[in-house]
């Protein structure tokens, strides 16, 4: 025979006042490499290393789990810019291969490096706004991060 867990939630004034988090605002702030909550403090302490916490509002950045998602997103975005441009130029002008490689390879490399940090910031901002991983202070604390 199973026992039914009859856990109850006690609704108080504190549980009803959950911090509102706007997804797009948080992602825009993260894209600018700023704290998704206050938009002032720096999100990164190195190129792709997030700071431990916001220097202005104290938000803890350590629960984020961006992992490889920013790299995948950058590949998708840069690929959708470079590949159509390559095909269009090849179809209409057909320049020498060495010239194409001399332009497209550095262009792809520079665009990827330029987008990587802002995209990672946007991913961290989205995770914070959606209360993913450890960004939900009301979640049970006994679940370790993966
Ligand atoms: Zn902040």
GROMACS .gro file of C-alpha atoms and ligand atoms in nm:
model
  147
    1UNK     CA    1   0.000   0.000   0.000
    2UNK     CA    2   0.132   0.341  -0.097
    3UNK     CA    3   0.133   0.635   0.130
    4UNK     CA    4   0.024   0.957  -0.025
    5UNK     CA    5   0.246   1.255   0.038
    6UNK     CA    6   0.020   1.530   0.154
    7UNK     CA    7   0.278   1.806   0.161
    8UNK     CA    8   0.110   2.139   0.184
    9UNK     CA    9   0.231   2.476   0.074
   10UNK     CA   10   0.186   2.748   0.325
   11UNK     CA   11   0.103   3.068   0.141
   12UNK     CA   12   0.236   3.369   0.319
   13UNK     CA   13   0.310   3.724   0.211
   14UNK     CA   14   0.675   3.625   0.150
   15UNK     CA   15   0.596   3.329  -0.077
   16UNK     CA   16   0.358   3.541  -0.285
   17UNK     CA   17   0.616   3.810  -0.356
   18UNK     CA   18   0.844   3.635  -0.600
   19UNK     CA   19   1.091   3.853  -0.786
   20UNK     CA   20   0.963   3.924  -1.138
   21UNK     CA   21   1.213   3.836  -1.409
   22UNK     CA   22   1.161   3.947  -1.769
   23UNK     CA   23   1.322   3.706  -2.015
   24UNK     CA   24   1.405   3.954  -2.291
   25UNK     CA   25   1.536   4.220  -2.055
   26UNK     CA   26   1.760   3.964  -1.885
   27UNK     CA   27   1.885   3.833  -2.220
   28UNK     CA   28   1.955   4.185  -2.347
   29UNK     CA   29   2.147   4.270  -2.033
   30UNK     CA   30   2.339   3.944  -2.060
   31UNK     CA   31   2.412   4.013  -2.428
   32UNK     CA   32   2.570   4.342  -2.318
   33UNK     CA   33   2.776   4.131  -2.072
   34UNK     CA   34   2.602   4.288  -1.775
   35UNK     CA   35   2.424   4.135  -1.479
   36UNK     CA   36   2.080   4.007  -1.587
   37UNK     CA   37   1.914   4.136  -1.269
   38UNK     CA   38   2.046   4.491  -1.233
   39UNK     CA   39   2.205   4.553  -1.576
   40UNK     CA   40   2.499   4.734  -1.412
   41UNK     CA   41   2.754   4.487  -1.276
   42UNK     CA   42   2.991   4.301  -1.507
   43UNK     CA   43   2.891   3.944  -1.588
   44UNK     CA   44   3.238   3.825  -1.693
   45UNK     CA   45   3.575   3.838  -1.523
   46UNK     CA   46   3.755   3.691  -1.828
   47UNK     CA   47   3.660   3.624  -2.190
   48UNK     CA   48   3.424   3.336  -2.114
   49UNK     CA   49   3.463   3.311  -1.735
   50UNK     CA   50   3.167   3.449  -1.550
   51UNK     CA   51   3.228   3.646  -1.234
   52UNK     CA   52   3.131   3.479  -0.906
   53UNK     CA   53   2.871   3.743  -0.829
   54UNK     CA   54   2.747   4.082  -0.943
   55UNK     CA   55   2.956   4.366  -0.802
   56UNK     CA   56   2.651   4.593  -0.784
   57UNK     CA   57   2.352   4.383  -0.669
   58UNK     CA   58   2.536   4.071  -0.545
   59UNK     CA   59   2.354   3.818  -0.767
   60UNK     CA   60   2.536   3.485  -0.753
   61UNK     CA   61   2.638   3.382  -1.107
   62UNK     CA   62   2.780   3.043  -1.013
   63UNK     CA   63   2.456   2.842  -1.068
   64UNK     CA   64   2.456   2.904  -1.445
   65UNK     CA   65   2.503   2.603  -1.671
   66UNK     CA   66   2.563   2.756  -2.014
   67UNK     CA   67   2.790   2.466  -2.116
   68UNK     CA   68   2.818   2.437  -2.496
   69UNK     CA   69   2.493   2.613  -2.588
   70UNK     CA   70   2.658   2.951  -2.664
   71UNK     CA   71   2.902   2.783  -2.904
   72UNK     CA   72   2.620   2.600  -3.082
   73UNK     CA   73   2.418   2.920  -3.114
   74UNK     CA   74   2.719   3.110  -3.249
   75UNK     CA   75   2.778   2.838  -3.509
   76UNK     CA   76   2.414   2.862  -3.619
   77UNK     CA   77   2.415   3.243  -3.637
   78UNK     CA   78   2.752   3.283  -3.810
   79UNK     CA   79   2.676   2.994  -4.044
   80UNK     CA   80   2.349   3.156  -4.148
   81UNK     CA   81   2.535   3.478  -4.231
   82UNK     CA   82   2.851   3.347  -4.395
   83UNK     CA   83   2.718   3.054  -4.598
   84UNK     CA   84   2.448   3.247  -4.790
   85UNK     CA   85   2.698   3.527  -4.855
   86UNK     CA   86   2.952   3.275  -4.988
   87UNK     CA   87   2.693   3.112  -5.213
   88UNK     CA   88   2.565   3.444  -5.345
   89UNK     CA   89   2.914   3.578  -5.418
   90UNK     CA   90   3.022   3.251  -5.580
   91UNK     CA   91   2.709   3.241  -5.796
   92UNK     CA   92   2.733   3.600  -5.912
   93UNK     CA   93   3.106   3.682  -5.918
   94UNK     CA   94   3.298   3.356  -5.884
   95UNK     CA   95   3.620   3.508  -5.746
   96UNK     CA   96   3.942   3.308  -5.708
   97UNK     CA   97   3.941   3.043  -5.438
   98UNK     CA   98   4.243   3.192  -5.257
   99UNK     CA   99   4.062   3.526  -5.239
  100UNK     CA  100   3.748   3.366  -5.101
  101UNK     CA  101   3.943   3.175  -4.837
  102UNK     CA  102   4.138   3.488  -4.746
  103UNK     CA  103   3.811   3.666  -4.673
  104UNK     CA  104   3.572   3.401  -4.541
  105UNK     CA  105   3.800   3.223  -4.294
  106UNK     CA  106   3.909   3.535  -4.101
  107UNK     CA  107   3.555   3.673  -4.126
  108UNK     CA  108   3.408   3.356  -3.975
  109UNK     CA  109   3.675   3.349  -3.704
  110UNK     CA  110   3.628   3.713  -3.606
  111UNK     CA  111   3.248   3.695  -3.610
  112UNK     CA  112   3.254   3.383  -3.393
  113UNK     CA  113   3.488   3.538  -3.136
  114UNK     CA  114   3.290   3.861  -3.134
  115UNK     CA  115   2.960   3.683  -3.071
  116UNK     CA  116   3.070   3.419  -2.822
  117UNK     CA  117   3.079   3.632  -2.507
  118UNK     CA  118   2.753   3.823  -2.573
  119UNK     CA  119   2.570   3.500  -2.661
  120UNK     CA  120   2.697   3.333  -2.345
  121UNK     CA  121   2.578   3.636  -2.149
  122UNK     CA  122   2.234   3.608  -2.310
  123UNK     CA  123   2.219   3.237  -2.222
  124UNK     CA  124   2.309   3.310  -1.860
  125UNK     CA  125   2.047   3.586  -1.857
  126UNK     CA  126   1.784   3.347  -1.992
  127UNK     CA  127   1.872   3.085  -1.733
  128UNK     CA  128   1.840   3.343  -1.458
  129UNK     CA  129   1.507   3.476  -1.591
  130UNK     CA  130   1.364   3.126  -1.629
  131UNK     CA  131   1.488   3.029  -1.280
  132UNK     CA  132   1.682   2.738  -1.422
  133UNK     CA  133   1.936   2.539  -1.223
  134UNK     CA  134   2.034   2.722  -0.905
  135UNK     CA  135   1.883   3.057  -1.003
  136UNK     CA  136   1.557   2.969  -0.827
  137UNK     CA  137   1.603   3.059  -0.465
  138UNK     CA  138   1.275   2.886  -0.374
  139UNK     CA  139   1.378   2.550  -0.518
  140UNK     CA  140   1.473   2.270  -0.281
  141UNK     CA  141   1.843   2.291  -0.207
  142UNK     CA  142   1.918   1.921  -0.187
  143UNK     CA  143   1.943   1.865  -0.564
  144UNK     CA  144   2.307   1.892  -0.669
  145UNK     CA  145   2.389   2.055  -1.005
  146UNK     CA  146   2.462   1.813  -1.288
  147LIG    ZN1  147   2.358   4.285  -1.061
   0.00000   0.00000   0.00000
